[in-house]
Amino acid sequence: MLEPQQRSLRGVYGISVMSELSGVGPQTLRLYERRGLLTPTRTDGGTRRYSEADLVTLGRITELIDDGVNLVGIKLILSLEAENGALAARIAQLGEAAETGH
């Protein structure tokens, strides 16, 4: 059985389902992929498969667009948010290691 984090990254939604779940049209989803904002997995036949994590990212993209941020700015913000998340996880990991003496 997949761990919850792995499951959230597994591409399960086709573009039409993703569009329906998010309210974002298929053409816009393709644009976001071209601009590097979303990276759905692909089946062997080339069909896009979106994950729960992609759905969360799409929600963040929509928030930023509603705030007036352009796509270039959104890409930078998403990158910085991911970097901050990775750094926070590393700090937590180092804190745990310090507490246990490892």
Short mmCIF file of N, CA and C in Angstrom, two decimals:
data_model
loop_
_atom_site.label_atom_id
_atom_site.label_comp_id
_atom_site.label_asym_id
_atom_site.label_seq_id
_atom_site.Cartn_x
_atom_site.Cartn_y
_atom_site.Cartn_z
N MET A 1 0.84 -1.19 0.00
CA MET A 1 0.00 0.00 0.00
C MET A 1 0.88 1.25 0.00
N LEU A 2 0.50 2.24 -0.77
CA LEU A 2 1.28 3.47 -0.87
C LEU A 2 1.11 4.32 0.39
N GLU A 3 2.19 4.98 0.80
CA GLU A 3 2.14 5.93 1.90
C GLU A 3 1.28 7.13 1.46
N PRO A 4 0.65 7.83 2.42
CA PRO A 4 -0.20 8.97 2.05
C PRO A 4 0.51 10.00 1.18
N GLN A 5 1.79 10.28 1.47
CA GLN A 5 2.52 11.27 0.66
C GLN A 5 2.72 10.76 -0.76
N GLN A 6 3.06 9.48 -0.90
CA GLN A 6 3.24 8.92 -2.24
C GLN A 6 1.92 8.91 -2.99
N ARG A 7 0.85 8.61 -2.28
CA ARG A 7 -0.47 8.56 -2.91
C ARG A 7 -0.86 9.94 -3.42
N SER A 8 -0.51 11.01 -2.68
CA SER A 8 -0.88 12.36 -3.11
C SER A 8 -0.12 12.78 -4.36
N LEU A 9 1.02 12.12 -4.64
CA LEU A 9 1.82 12.46 -5.82
C LEU A 9 1.49 11.59 -7.02
N ARG A 10 0.69 10.58 -6.83
CA ARG A 10 0.37 9.64 -7.90
C ARG A 10 -0.64 10.27 -8.86
N GLY A 11 -0.32 10.28 -10.14
CA GLY A 11 -1.21 10.86 -11.14
C GLY A 11 -2.39 9.94 -11.41
N VAL A 12 -3.58 10.41 -11.07
CA VAL A 12 -4.78 9.58 -11.24
C VAL A 12 -5.88 10.26 -12.05
N TYR A 13 -5.85 11.58 -12.13
CA TYR A 13 -6.93 12.32 -12.81
C TYR A 13 -6.53 12.69 -14.24
N GLY A 14 -7.39 12.39 -15.18
CA GLY A 14 -7.20 12.87 -16.54
C GLY A 14 -7.48 14.36 -16.60
N ILE A 15 -7.17 14.96 -17.72
CA ILE A 15 -7.31 16.42 -17.84
C ILE A 15 -8.76 16.87 -17.70
N SER A 16 -9.72 16.08 -18.22
CA SER A 16 -11.12 16.49 -18.11
C SER A 16 -11.61 16.42 -16.66
N VAL A 17 -11.17 15.42 -15.92
CA VAL A 17 -11.55 15.31 -14.51
C VAL A 17 -10.89 16.43 -13.71
N MET A 18 -9.62 16.69 -13.99
CA MET A 18 -8.92 17.78 -13.29
C MET A 18 -9.61 19.11 -13.55
N SER A 19 -10.03 19.31 -14.79
CA SER A 19 -10.73 20.52 -15.15
C SER A 19 -12.04 20.64 -14.37
N GLU A 20 -12.76 19.54 -14.28
CA GLU A 20 -14.03 19.54 -13.56
C GLU A 20 -13.81 19.77 -12.07
N LEU A 21 -12.81 19.13 -11.48
CA LEU A 21 -12.54 19.28 -10.05
C LEU A 21 -12.10 20.70 -9.69
N SER A 22 -11.34 21.31 -10.58
CA SER A 22 -10.73 22.61 -10.28
C SER A 22 -11.50 23.81 -10.82
N GLY A 23 -12.32 23.58 -11.84
CA GLY A 23 -12.99 24.70 -12.49
C GLY A 23 -12.09 25.43 -13.47
N VAL A 24 -10.93 24.87 -13.74
CA VAL A 24 -9.97 25.47 -14.68
C VAL A 24 -10.05 24.68 -15.98
N GLY A 25 -10.18 25.37 -17.09
CA GLY A 25 -10.35 24.72 -18.39
C GLY A 25 -9.13 23.93 -18.84
N PRO A 26 -9.34 22.92 -19.68
CA PRO A 26 -8.23 22.10 -20.18
C PRO A 26 -7.14 22.90 -20.89
N GLN A 27 -7.53 23.91 -21.67
CA GLN A 27 -6.53 24.72 -22.37
C GLN A 27 -5.64 25.46 -21.37
N THR A 28 -6.26 25.93 -20.29
CA THR A 28 -5.49 26.64 -19.26
C THR A 28 -4.56 25.67 -18.54
N LEU A 29 -5.03 24.46 -18.28
CA LEU A 29 -4.16 23.44 -17.67
C LEU A 29 -2.95 23.16 -18.56
N ARG A 30 -3.18 23.07 -19.86
CA ARG A 30 -2.07 22.85 -20.80
C ARG A 30 -1.10 24.03 -20.78
N LEU A 31 -1.64 25.25 -20.71
CA LEU A 31 -0.80 26.46 -20.63
C LEU A 31 0.06 26.42 -19.37
N TYR A 32 -0.54 26.08 -18.24
CA TYR A 32 0.21 26.01 -16.99
C TYR A 32 1.33 24.97 -17.07
N GLU A 33 1.06 23.88 -17.77
CA GLU A 33 2.10 22.87 -17.95
C GLU A 33 3.22 23.42 -18.83
N ARG A 34 2.87 24.07 -19.92
CA ARG A 34 3.90 24.65 -20.81
C ARG A 34 4.76 25.67 -20.07
N ARG A 35 4.14 26.40 -19.16
CA ARG A 35 4.87 27.43 -18.41
C ARG A 35 5.61 26.86 -17.20
N GLY A 36 5.50 25.55 -16.97
CA GLY A 36 6.22 24.91 -15.88
C GLY A 36 5.58 25.06 -14.52
N LEU A 37 4.30 25.44 -14.49
CA LEU A 37 3.61 25.61 -13.21
C LEU A 37 3.05 24.29 -12.70
N LEU A 38 2.67 23.42 -13.60
CA LEU A 38 2.18 22.08 -13.26
C LEU A 38 2.98 21.06 -14.06
N THR A 39 3.23 19.92 -13.46
CA THR A 39 3.96 18.87 -14.17
C THR A 39 3.25 17.53 -13.96
N PRO A 40 2.14 17.33 -14.68
CA PRO A 40 1.44 16.06 -14.54
C PRO A 40 2.32 14.92 -15.05
N THR A 41 2.09 13.74 -14.49
CA THR A 41 2.78 12.56 -15.02
C THR A 41 2.14 12.22 -16.35
N ARG A 42 2.79 11.35 -17.10
CA ARG A 42 2.26 10.91 -18.39
C ARG A 42 2.18 9.40 -18.42
N THR A 43 1.13 8.90 -19.04
CA THR A 43 1.03 7.46 -19.26
C THR A 43 1.98 7.10 -20.41
N ASP A 44 2.16 5.81 -20.64
CA ASP A 44 3.00 5.38 -21.76
C ASP A 44 2.49 5.93 -23.09
N GLY A 45 1.18 6.14 -23.18
CA GLY A 45 0.59 6.70 -24.39
C GLY A 45 0.62 8.21 -24.45
N GLY A 46 1.15 8.87 -23.40
CA GLY A 46 1.29 10.33 -23.40
C GLY A 46 0.14 11.08 -22.77
N THR A 47 -0.84 10.37 -22.19
CA THR A 47 -1.97 11.03 -21.56
C THR A 47 -1.55 11.65 -20.23
N ARG A 48 -1.96 12.90 -20.01
CA ARG A 48 -1.65 13.57 -18.74
C ARG A 48 -2.42 12.91 -17.61
N ARG A 49 -1.76 12.78 -16.46
CA ARG A 49 -2.39 12.29 -15.24
C ARG A 49 -2.01 13.23 -14.11
N TYR A 50 -3.02 13.86 -13.54
CA TYR A 50 -2.81 14.82 -12.45
C TYR A 50 -3.01 14.14 -11.10
N SER A 51 -2.29 14.63 -10.10
CA SER A 51 -2.34 14.07 -8.75
C SER A 51 -3.08 15.01 -7.80
N GLU A 52 -3.28 14.52 -6.59
CA GLU A 52 -3.85 15.38 -5.53
C GLU A 52 -2.93 16.58 -5.28
N ALA A 53 -1.62 16.33 -5.32
CA ALA A 53 -0.66 17.43 -5.12
C ALA A 53 -0.80 18.47 -6.24
N ASP A 54 -1.04 18.02 -7.47
CA ASP A 54 -1.26 18.96 -8.58
C ASP A 54 -2.52 19.79 -8.34
N LEU A 55 -3.54 19.15 -7.77
CA LEU A 55 -4.78 19.86 -7.48
C LEU A 55 -4.55 20.95 -6.44
N VAL A 56 -3.74 20.65 -5.43
CA VAL A 56 -3.39 21.64 -4.41
C VAL A 56 -2.59 22.78 -5.04
N THR A 57 -1.62 22.44 -5.88
CA THR A 57 -0.83 23.47 -6.57
C THR A 57 -1.72 24.34 -7.44
N LEU A 58 -2.65 23.72 -8.13
CA LEU A 58 -3.57 24.47 -8.99
C LEU A 58 -4.41 25.44 -8.16
N GLY A 59 -4.80 25.02 -6.98
CA GLY A 59 -5.53 25.92 -6.08
C GLY A 59 -4.69 27.13 -5.71
N ARG A 60 -3.40 26.89 -5.45
CA ARG A 60 -2.49 27.99 -5.11
C ARG A 60 -2.31 28.92 -6.31
N ILE A 61 -2.17 28.35 -7.50
CA ILE A 61 -2.05 29.16 -8.72
C ILE A 61 -3.27 30.05 -8.87
N THR A 62 -4.45 29.47 -8.67
CA THR A 62 -5.69 30.23 -8.81
C THR A 62 -5.74 31.38 -7.80
N GLU A 63 -5.31 31.12 -6.55
CA GLU A 63 -5.27 32.18 -5.53
C GLU A 63 -4.36 33.32 -5.98
N LEU A 64 -3.19 32.96 -6.48
CA LEU A 64 -2.22 33.98 -6.89
C LEU A 64 -2.73 34.79 -8.09
N ILE A 65 -3.39 34.12 -9.03
CA ILE A 65 -3.97 34.83 -10.17
C ILE A 65 -5.04 35.80 -9.67
N ASP A 66 -5.87 35.34 -8.75
CA ASP A 66 -6.91 36.21 -8.18
C ASP A 66 -6.30 37.42 -7.48
N ASP A 67 -5.07 37.26 -6.96
CA ASP A 67 -4.37 38.37 -6.30
C ASP A 67 -3.65 39.28 -7.31
N GLY A 68 -3.73 38.93 -8.60
CA GLY A 68 -3.14 39.78 -9.63
C GLY A 68 -1.71 39.44 -10.02
N VAL A 69 -1.22 38.28 -9.60
CA VAL A 69 0.15 37.89 -9.93
C VAL A 69 0.16 37.25 -11.32
N ASN A 70 1.15 37.62 -12.14
CA ASN A 70 1.25 37.02 -13.49
C ASN A 70 1.93 35.66 -13.41
N LEU A 71 1.93 34.92 -14.53
CA LEU A 71 2.43 33.55 -14.53
C LEU A 71 3.91 33.45 -14.21
N VAL A 72 4.70 34.41 -14.64
CA VAL A 72 6.13 34.41 -14.31
C VAL A 72 6.31 34.57 -12.81
N GLY A 73 5.55 35.49 -12.22
CA GLY A 73 5.61 35.69 -10.77
C GLY A 73 5.14 34.46 -10.01
N ILE A 74 4.10 33.81 -10.52
CA ILE A 74 3.58 32.61 -9.88
C ILE A 74 4.63 31.52 -9.87
N LYS A 75 5.33 31.34 -10.98
CA LYS A 75 6.37 30.31 -11.04
C LYS A 75 7.45 30.58 -10.00
N LEU A 76 7.85 31.82 -9.85
CA LEU A 76 8.85 32.18 -8.85
C LEU A 76 8.33 31.94 -7.44
N ILE A 77 7.11 32.35 -7.18
CA ILE A 77 6.51 32.16 -5.85
C ILE A 77 6.42 30.68 -5.51
N LEU A 78 5.94 29.86 -6.45
CA LEU A 78 5.83 28.42 -6.19
C LEU A 78 7.20 27.81 -5.91
N SER A 79 8.20 28.24 -6.65
CA SER A 79 9.56 27.74 -6.45
C SER A 79 10.08 28.12 -5.06
N LEU A 80 9.88 29.36 -4.67
CA LEU A 80 10.33 29.81 -3.35
C LEU A 80 9.56 29.11 -2.23
N GLU A 81 8.26 28.89 -2.42
CA GLU A 81 7.48 28.19 -1.41
C GLU A 81 7.97 26.75 -1.25
N ALA A 82 8.29 26.09 -2.37
CA ALA A 82 8.81 24.72 -2.31
C ALA A 82 10.16 24.69 -1.61
N GLU A 83 11.01 25.66 -1.91
CA GLU A 83 12.32 25.73 -1.28
C GLU A 83 12.18 25.97 0.22
N ASN A 84 11.28 26.87 0.61
CA ASN A 84 11.05 27.13 2.03
C ASN A 84 10.54 25.88 2.74
N GLY A 85 9.65 25.13 2.09
CA GLY A 85 9.13 23.90 2.66
C GLY A 85 10.23 22.87 2.87
N ALA A 86 11.12 22.75 1.89
CA ALA A 86 12.24 21.81 2.01
C ALA A 86 13.18 22.23 3.13
N LEU A 87 13.45 23.53 3.24
CA LEU A 87 14.32 24.02 4.31
C LEU A 87 13.69 23.81 5.69
N ALA A 88 12.39 24.05 5.79
CA ALA A 88 11.70 23.84 7.07
C ALA A 88 11.75 22.37 7.48
N ALA A 89 11.59 21.48 6.50
CA ALA A 89 11.67 20.04 6.79
C ALA A 89 13.08 19.67 7.25
N ARG A 90 14.08 20.25 6.62
CA ARG A 90 15.48 19.97 7.00
C ARG A 90 15.77 20.49 8.40
N ILE A 91 15.28 21.67 8.73
CA ILE A 91 15.47 22.24 10.06
C ILE A 91 14.82 21.34 11.11
N ALA A 92 13.61 20.88 10.83
CA ALA A 92 12.91 19.98 11.75
C ALA A 92 13.70 18.69 11.94
N GLN A 93 14.23 18.17 10.83
CA GLN A 93 15.03 16.94 10.87
C GLN A 93 16.28 17.14 11.73
N LEU A 94 16.94 18.26 11.56
CA LEU A 94 18.15 18.56 12.35
C LEU A 94 17.79 18.75 13.82
N GLY A 95 16.64 19.37 14.08
CA GLY A 95 16.20 19.55 15.46
C GLY A 95 15.95 18.23 16.14
N GLU A 96 15.30 17.31 15.43
CA GLU A 96 15.05 15.98 15.98
C GLU A 96 16.36 15.24 16.24
N ALA A 97 17.29 15.35 15.32
CA ALA A 97 18.58 14.70 15.49
C ALA A 97 19.33 15.26 16.69
N ALA A 98 19.24 16.57 16.89
CA ALA A 98 19.90 17.20 18.03
C ALA A 98 19.28 16.73 19.35
N GLU A 99 17.95 16.57 19.36
CA GLU A 99 17.27 16.14 20.57
C GLU A 99 17.63 14.71 20.96
N THR A 100 17.83 13.86 19.95
CA THR A 100 18.12 12.45 20.21
C THR A 100 19.63 12.20 20.30
N GLY A 101 20.43 13.22 20.01
CA GLY A 101 21.87 13.08 20.08
C GLY A 101 22.50 12.41 18.88
N HIS A 102 21.80 12.35 17.77
CA HIS A 102 22.34 11.73 16.55
C HIS A 102 22.69 12.77 15.54
#
